[in-house]
Structures are given as structure tokens and as C-alpha cells.
CSV table of C-alpha atoms in Angstrom, one decimal:
chain,number,residue,atom,x,y,z
A,1018,MET,CA,31.6,-137.8,20.3
A,1019,PHE,CA,28.1,-136.7,21.1
A,1020,THR,CA,25.8,-137.8,18.2
A,1021,ALA,CA,22.3,-136.5,17.7
A,1022,THR,CA,20.2,-138.7,15.3
A,1023,VAL,CA,16.8,-137.5,14.2
A,1024,LEU,CA,14.1,-139.8,12.9
A,1025,THR,CA,11.9,-137.6,10.7
A,1026,MET,CA,9.7,-137.5,7.7
A,1027,PHE,CA,11.4,-134.2,6.7
A,1028,PRO,CA,15.2,-134.5,6.9
A,1029,GLU,CA,15.5,-131.4,4.8
A,1030,ALA,CA,14.4,-129.4,7.8
A,1031,PHE,CA,17.9,-129.9,9.3
A,1032,PRO,CA,20.3,-128.6,10.3
A,1033,GLY,CA,18.3,-125.3,10.5
A,1034,PRO,CA,19.6,-123.2,13.4
A,1035,LEU,CA,21.9,-126.1,14.5
A,1036,GLY,CA,24.2,-125.3,11.6
A,1037,VAL,CA,24.9,-121.7,12.4
A,1038,SER,CA,27.0,-119.7,15.0
A,1039,LEU,CA,29.1,-121.4,17.6
A,1040,ILE,CA,27.1,-124.6,17.6
A,1041,GLY,CA,27.4,-125.0,13.8
A,1042,THR,CA,31.1,-124.3,13.9
A,1043,ALA,CA,31.5,-126.9,16.7
A,1044,TRP,CA,29.8,-129.4,14.4
A,1045,ARG,CA,31.2,-128.6,10.9
A,1046,GLU,CA,34.7,-127.3,11.7
A,1047,LYS,CA,35.7,-128.6,15.2
A,1048,GLY,CA,34.0,-132.0,15.1
A,1049,LEU,CA,32.8,-131.7,18.7
A,1050,TRP,CA,29.5,-133.3,17.9
A,1051,ASP,CA,27.6,-134.8,15.0
A,1052,LEU,CA,24.2,-134.5,13.5
A,1053,GLN,CA,22.5,-137.3,11.6
A,1054,THR,CA,19.0,-137.5,10.0
A,1055,LEU,CA,17.1,-140.7,9.1
A,1056,ASP,CA,14.1,-140.4,6.7
A,1057,ILE,CA,11.3,-142.6,8.2
A,1058,ARG,CA,9.8,-142.9,4.8
A,1059,ASP,CA,12.6,-145.1,3.6
A,1060,PHE,CA,11.4,-147.8,6.0
A,1061,SER,CA,7.9,-148.2,4.6
A,1062,GLU,CA,7.1,-151.5,3.0
A,1063,ASP,CA,4.1,-150.1,1.2
A,1064,LYS,CA,4.8,-149.7,-2.5
A,1065,ARG,CA,3.4,-146.1,-2.3
A,1066,GLY,CA,5.6,-145.3,0.6
A,1067,PHE,CA,2.8,-144.9,3.1
A,1068,LEU,CA,3.9,-144.9,6.8
A,1069,ASP,CA,0.7,-144.0,8.5
A,1070,ASP,CA,-2.8,-145.3,8.9
A,1071,THR,CA,-6.1,-144.4,10.5
A,1072,PRO,CA,-6.4,-144.4,14.3
A,1073,ALA,CA,-7.7,-147.7,15.9
A,1074,GLY,CA,-11.2,-147.1,17.3
A,1075,GLY,CA,-11.8,-144.2,14.9
A,1076,GLY,CA,-11.1,-140.5,15.1
A,1077,PRO,CA,-9.6,-137.8,12.9
A,1078,GLY,CA,-6.2,-137.8,11.3
A,1079,GLN,CA,-3.5,-140.4,10.8
A,1080,VAL,CA,-1.0,-142.2,13.1
A,1081,LEU,CA,2.6,-143.2,12.3
A,1082,LYS,CA,2.8,-147.0,12.2
A,1083,ALA,CA,4.8,-148.9,14.8
A,1084,ASP,CA,6.5,-151.3,12.4
A,1085,VAL,CA,7.8,-148.5,10.2
A,1086,VAL,CA,9.2,-146.5,13.1
A,1087,ALA,CA,10.7,-149.7,14.6
A,1088,ARG,CA,12.6,-150.6,11.4
A,1089,ALA,CA,14.0,-147.1,11.2
A,1090,LEU,CA,15.2,-147.2,14.8
A,1091,ASP,CA,16.5,-150.7,14.6
A,1092,SER,CA,18.7,-149.7,11.6
A,1093,LEU,CA,20.9,-147.6,13.9
A,1094,SER,CA,24.1,-148.9,15.2
A,1095,GLY,CA,26.6,-147.8,17.9
A,1096,PRO,CA,26.3,-147.5,21.7
A,1097,PRO,CA,22.9,-147.1,23.4
A,1098,ARG,CA,21.6,-143.6,23.6
A,1099,PRO,CA,18.5,-142.0,25.2
A,1100,LEU,CA,15.5,-142.3,23.0
A,1101,LEU,CA,13.3,-139.2,23.0
A,1102,TYR,CA,9.9,-138.7,21.3
A,1103,MET,CA,8.8,-135.1,21.0
A,1104,SER,CA,5.2,-135.0,22.3
A,1105,ALA,CA,2.8,-132.4,23.7
A,1106,ARG,CA,1.9,-134.9,26.5
A,1107,GLY,CA,5.5,-135.5,27.4
A,1108,ARG,CA,7.3,-134.5,30.6
A,1109,PRO,CA,8.5,-130.9,30.4
A,1110,LEU,CA,12.0,-130.3,29.2
A,1111,THR,CA,14.3,-129.1,32.0
A,1112,GLN,CA,17.9,-128.1,32.3
A,1113,ALA,CA,18.5,-130.9,34.7
A,1114,ARG,CA,17.3,-133.5,32.1
A,1115,VAL,CA,19.4,-131.8,29.4
A,1116,LYS,CA,22.5,-132.0,31.5
A,1117,ASP,CA,22.0,-135.8,31.9
A,1118,TRP,CA,21.5,-136.3,28.2
A,1119,ALA,CA,24.6,-134.2,27.4
A,1120,LYS,CA,26.7,-136.6,29.3
A,1121,ALA,CA,25.6,-139.5,27.1
A,1122,ASP,CA,27.1,-140.6,23.8
A,1123,GLY,CA,24.3,-138.7,22.2
A,1124,ILE,CA,20.5,-138.8,21.7
A,1125,VAL,CA,18.0,-140.3,19.2
A,1126,VAL,CA,15.1,-138.0,18.6
A,1127,LEU,CA,11.8,-139.2,17.0
A,1128,CYS,CA,9.7,-136.5,15.3
A,1129,GLY,CA,6.1,-137.4,15.0
A,1130,ARG,CA,3.5,-136.0,12.6
A,1131,PHE,CA,-0.3,-136.2,12.2
A,1132,GLU,CA,-2.0,-137.5,15.4
A,1133,GLY,CA,1.3,-139.0,16.7
A,1134,VAL,CA,3.0,-142.4,16.8
A,1135,ASP,CA,1.6,-145.8,17.6
A,1136,GLN,CA,2.0,-146.2,21.4
A,1137,ARG,CA,3.3,-149.7,21.0
A,1138,VAL,CA,6.6,-148.8,19.5
A,1139,LEU,CA,7.2,-146.1,22.1
A,1140,ASP,CA,6.6,-148.6,24.9
A,1141,ALA,CA,8.5,-151.5,23.2
A,1142,ARG,CA,11.6,-149.5,22.5
A,1143,GLY,CA,11.6,-147.4,25.6
A,1144,PHE,CA,11.1,-143.9,24.2
A,1145,GLU,CA,10.9,-141.0,26.7
A,1146,GLU,CA,8.2,-138.5,25.7
A,1147,VAL,CA,9.5,-134.9,26.0
A,1148,SER,CA,7.6,-131.6,25.7
A,1149,VAL,CA,9.2,-128.2,25.1
A,1150,GLY,CA,6.2,-126.0,25.8
A,1151,ASP,CA,2.5,-125.8,26.6
A,1152,ALA,CA,1.6,-125.5,22.9
A,1153,VAL,CA,0.9,-127.8,20.0
A,1154,LEU,CA,3.2,-127.9,16.9
A,1155,ALA,CA,2.5,-129.4,13.5
A,1156,GLY,CA,5.5,-131.8,14.0
A,1157,GLY,CA,8.4,-132.6,16.1
A,1158,GLU,CA,11.2,-131.1,14.1
A,1159,ALA,CA,11.3,-127.7,15.7
A,1160,ALA,CA,11.1,-129.3,19.1
A,1161,ALA,CA,13.9,-131.7,18.3
A,1162,MET,CA,16.1,-128.7,17.4
A,1163,VAL,CA,15.4,-127.2,20.8
A,1164,VAL,CA,16.5,-130.4,22.6
A,1165,ILE,CA,19.6,-130.9,20.5
A,1166,GLU,CA,20.8,-127.3,20.9
A,1167,ALA,CA,20.2,-127.4,24.6
A,1168,CYS,CA,22.4,-130.5,24.9
A,1169,VAL,CA,25.1,-129.6,22.4
A,1170,ARG,CA,25.8,-126.2,24.0
A,1171,LEU,CA,26.9,-128.0,27.2
A,1172,ILE,CA,29.6,-130.0,25.4
A,1173,PRO,CA,33.0,-128.7,26.5
A,1174,GLY,CA,34.5,-126.4,23.9
A,1175,VAL,CA,31.3,-125.6,22.1
A,1176,LEU,CA,30.6,-122.2,23.7
A,1177,GLY,CA,34.1,-121.5,24.8
A,1178,GLN,CA,33.4,-119.9,28.2
A,1179,ALA,CA,32.4,-122.6,30.8
A,1180,GLU,CA,31.9,-119.9,33.5
A,1181,SER,CA,29.2,-118.3,31.5
A,1182,LEU,CA,27.0,-121.4,31.9
A,1183,SER,CA,27.0,-121.3,35.7
A,1184,SER,CA,24.9,-118.1,36.0
A,1185,GLU,CA,22.3,-119.0,33.4
A,1186,SER,CA,18.6,-119.5,34.0
A,1187,PHE,CA,17.8,-122.8,35.8
A,1188,GLU,CA,21.4,-123.7,36.7
A,1189,ASP,CA,20.7,-123.1,40.4
A,1190,GLY,CA,16.9,-123.0,40.3
A,1191,LEU,CA,16.6,-119.2,39.5
A,1192,LEU,CA,16.2,-117.3,36.3
A,1193,GLU,CA,19.0,-115.2,35.0
A,1194,HIS,CA,19.5,-111.5,35.9
A,1195,PRO,CA,19.0,-108.7,33.3
A,1196,GLN,CA,21.9,-107.9,31.0
A,1197,TYR,CA,23.1,-104.5,29.7
A,1198,THR,CA,25.8,-103.1,27.5
A,1199,ARG,CA,26.8,-99.8,25.8
A,1200,PRO,CA,25.6,-97.2,25.1
A,1201,ARG,CA,25.3,-96.0,28.7
A,1202,THR,CA,22.0,-94.3,28.0
A,1203,PHE,CA,19.4,-95.7,25.5
A,1204,GLU,CA,16.2,-93.7,24.8
A,1205,GLY,CA,16.5,-92.0,28.2
A,1206,ILE,CA,17.1,-95.2,30.1
A,1207,ASP,CA,20.4,-95.6,31.9
A,1208,ILE,CA,22.4,-98.7,32.7
A,1209,PRO,CA,21.9,-99.4,36.5
A,1210,GLU,CA,24.5,-97.4,38.3
A,1211,VAL,CA,25.7,-100.3,40.4
A,1212,LEU,CA,26.9,-102.1,37.2
A,1213,LEU,CA,29.2,-99.1,36.5
A,1214,SER,CA,30.5,-98.8,40.1
A,1215,GLY,CA,33.4,-101.3,39.8
A,1216,ASP,CA,32.4,-102.8,43.1
A,1217,HIS,CA,32.2,-106.5,42.3
A,1218,ARG,CA,30.6,-107.4,45.6
A,1219,LYS,CA,27.8,-104.9,45.1
A,1220,MET,CA,27.3,-106.0,41.5
A,1221,ALA,CA,27.1,-109.7,42.6
A,1222,ALA,CA,24.5,-108.8,45.3
A,1223,TRP,CA,22.5,-106.8,42.8
A,1224,ARG,CA,22.5,-109.6,40.2
A,1225,GLN,CA,21.4,-112.1,42.8
A,1226,GLU,CA,18.6,-109.8,44.0
A,1227,GLN,CA,17.4,-109.4,40.4
A,1228,ARG,CA,17.5,-113.1,39.8
A,1229,GLU,CA,15.3,-113.7,42.9
A,1230,LYS,CA,12.9,-110.9,42.0
A,1231,THR,CA,12.5,-112.1,38.4
A,1232,THR,CA,12.0,-115.7,39.4
A,1233,GLN,CA,9.3,-114.8,42.0
A,1234,GLU,CA,7.4,-112.6,39.5
A,1235,ARG,CA,7.7,-114.8,36.4
A,1236,ARG,CA,8.0,-118.4,37.7
A,1237,PRO,CA,6.5,-118.8,41.1
A,1238,ASP,CA,6.8,-122.6,40.7
A,1239,LEU,CA,10.6,-122.3,40.4
A,1240,TRP,CA,10.6,-119.9,43.4
A,1241,ASP,CA,8.7,-122.4,45.5
A,1242,ALA,CA,11.1,-125.1,44.6
A,1243,HIS,CA,14.1,-122.8,45.4
A,1244,LEU,CA,12.6,-122.1,48.8
A,1245,ALA,CA,12.1,-125.7,49.4
A,1246,THR,CA,15.8,-126.5,48.8
A,1247,ARG,CA,17.2,-123.5,50.6
A,1248,PRO,CA,14.4,-122.5,53.1
A,1249,ALA,CA,16.4,-120.7,55.8
A,1250,GLU,CA,18.6,-118.6,53.5
A,1251,SER,CA,15.9,-117.8,50.9
A,1252,SER,CA,13.2,-117.0,53.4
A,1253,ALA,CA,15.5,-114.6,55.3
A,1254,LYS,CA,16.5,-112.8,52.1
A,1255,SER,CA,13.1,-112.2,50.6
A,1256,PRO,CA,9.4,-112.6,51.6
A,1257,ARG,CA,7.4,-115.2,49.8
A,1258,ARG,CA,5.1,-113.6,47.3
A,1259,ALA,CA,1.5,-114.6,46.7
A,1260,ARG,CA,0.8,-116.6,43.6
A,1261,SER,CA,-0.6,-114.7,40.6
A,1262,THR,CA,-4.0,-115.8,39.4
A,1263,GLY,CA,-2.8,-115.3,35.8
A,1264,SER,CA,-1.3,-118.0,33.7
A,1265,THR,CA,2.5,-118.6,33.8
A,1266,ALA,CA,4.4,-119.9,30.9
A,1267,GLY,CA,6.1,-123.2,31.7
A,1268,PRO,CA,8.9,-125.3,30.1
A,1269,GLY,CA,6.2,-127.9,29.2
A,1270,PRO,CA,4.9,-129.5,26.0
A,1271,ALA,CA,4.9,-129.3,22.2
A,1272,LYS,CA,3.2,-131.8,20.0
A,1273,SER,CA,5.1,-133.7,17.4
């Protein structure tokens, strides 16, 4: 069974959104995955429970101590699992990486606080630093929930409809097409006529066109990668658009 273990100073933050809807049901009722939390504070040998100290070389804030984190991690048993540390400087979270982790026996996620974690324990234990957006958070708990949810929803039986996963954003390098439902007209705006035509070939073509258009406009980096893997087909279908000079939100970092 896929087991997500979270090393955190605030175990009370969990399960949060992981405990609701289909993912929560898959955990609590179906037993398709498991969530565990480990309070890092329990592994401090300081009589006051301190688990952080001032940065070596000076500077603001505090740093989580390597020995405390190591004792918490070493207390875990079971098969080896990917070790993830939520960090603003980590490699961006991608669907491809999530799919790899979802195939494992689970993941162990370390949530930092303050100025971060002593680099020595990250290197010694082989943690992989992961970022969920180009923004800085107060801690890694919210970012950990993002990673866990992304993995758990890929476990067979959690969402129920495997075919719905194949057309989602990032599955083939493109963003998802727009979605509509009743009523047919909302505040003067109609559902695109092609989606009401009953012609499945036309609907599929429209959705593919919308996916390509949306990806070009919102994520030119993904569009470039898509063209690189399917140059002949993609180039023939749609001209390459010039890059915008504005900023584009990426899947990148979040500090823990």
C-alpha cells in the first residue's frame, strides 16, 4: 500500500484536504493508501525541546538541526521510499515526477520551517528537494499536501475513472481544454456549439485545438517542449507563437 509519511513540527495540520472527498474516502474507508505524521519535536534531545539553532556564519532566523531530523527519519521502518524535502530552491514539481513516485511504496516528506534544514542531513540521507511554485511559504506542510495529493490520485481505484486522467493537463505535454456543463446559456454566454453537436470527431478536434491554443498562450515553455518532441505534426497544425515578455507562472518552488 502507498504510504505517505510526513516529518513535521505541526502534525495537527494533517490530514487537511487529504482527508476529504474521494482521496479521503480512499484513505479512511477503502484503505488504498495510508497517511502517517511524525512530530520532529519528539526527537530533540534538548530538555526544552529545541530542534533548531542559529545559522553557521551568521544571518537571520533559525535552522533545523541535522541530528534531530536524522533521528526522526531513522526511526522509520519498512521498504525504502523516495525522500522529499519541500524547498523553494528545489526542482519544480512535474507530473512526470509524480507518476514515478506514485509507483513506489510511498514517499517520505520533510517539512522545513524557519530558514530551512541543515544541508548535511539532506545530503547524507539523500533527500530530493522539491518546489511546488515560484513563491515562498512559511513552512512545508501546504506544499507536502500538494505532492501527496498529486501522487495519491494516481493510485488505481482512488478516482474511479482511469480514462479521465489521460486527457488532463501535462499528461501529454499540453494543458487541458476548457470544460462546460448545463445550463446551456450562462449570463449570455453559450456552451460552444460543437460540444452540443453529437459529432465526436469534431468535438475531439475542437478540444485538441483548445489544448494547443491554451498551452501556447499560457505556457510557452511547455509548447516549446511539445514542438521538440513532435516537431513535424505540431508545426504543421499550428504556427509557433512569439514568446510573451510578461512573466509566466511555472510549476516551480515553494519554501518549506
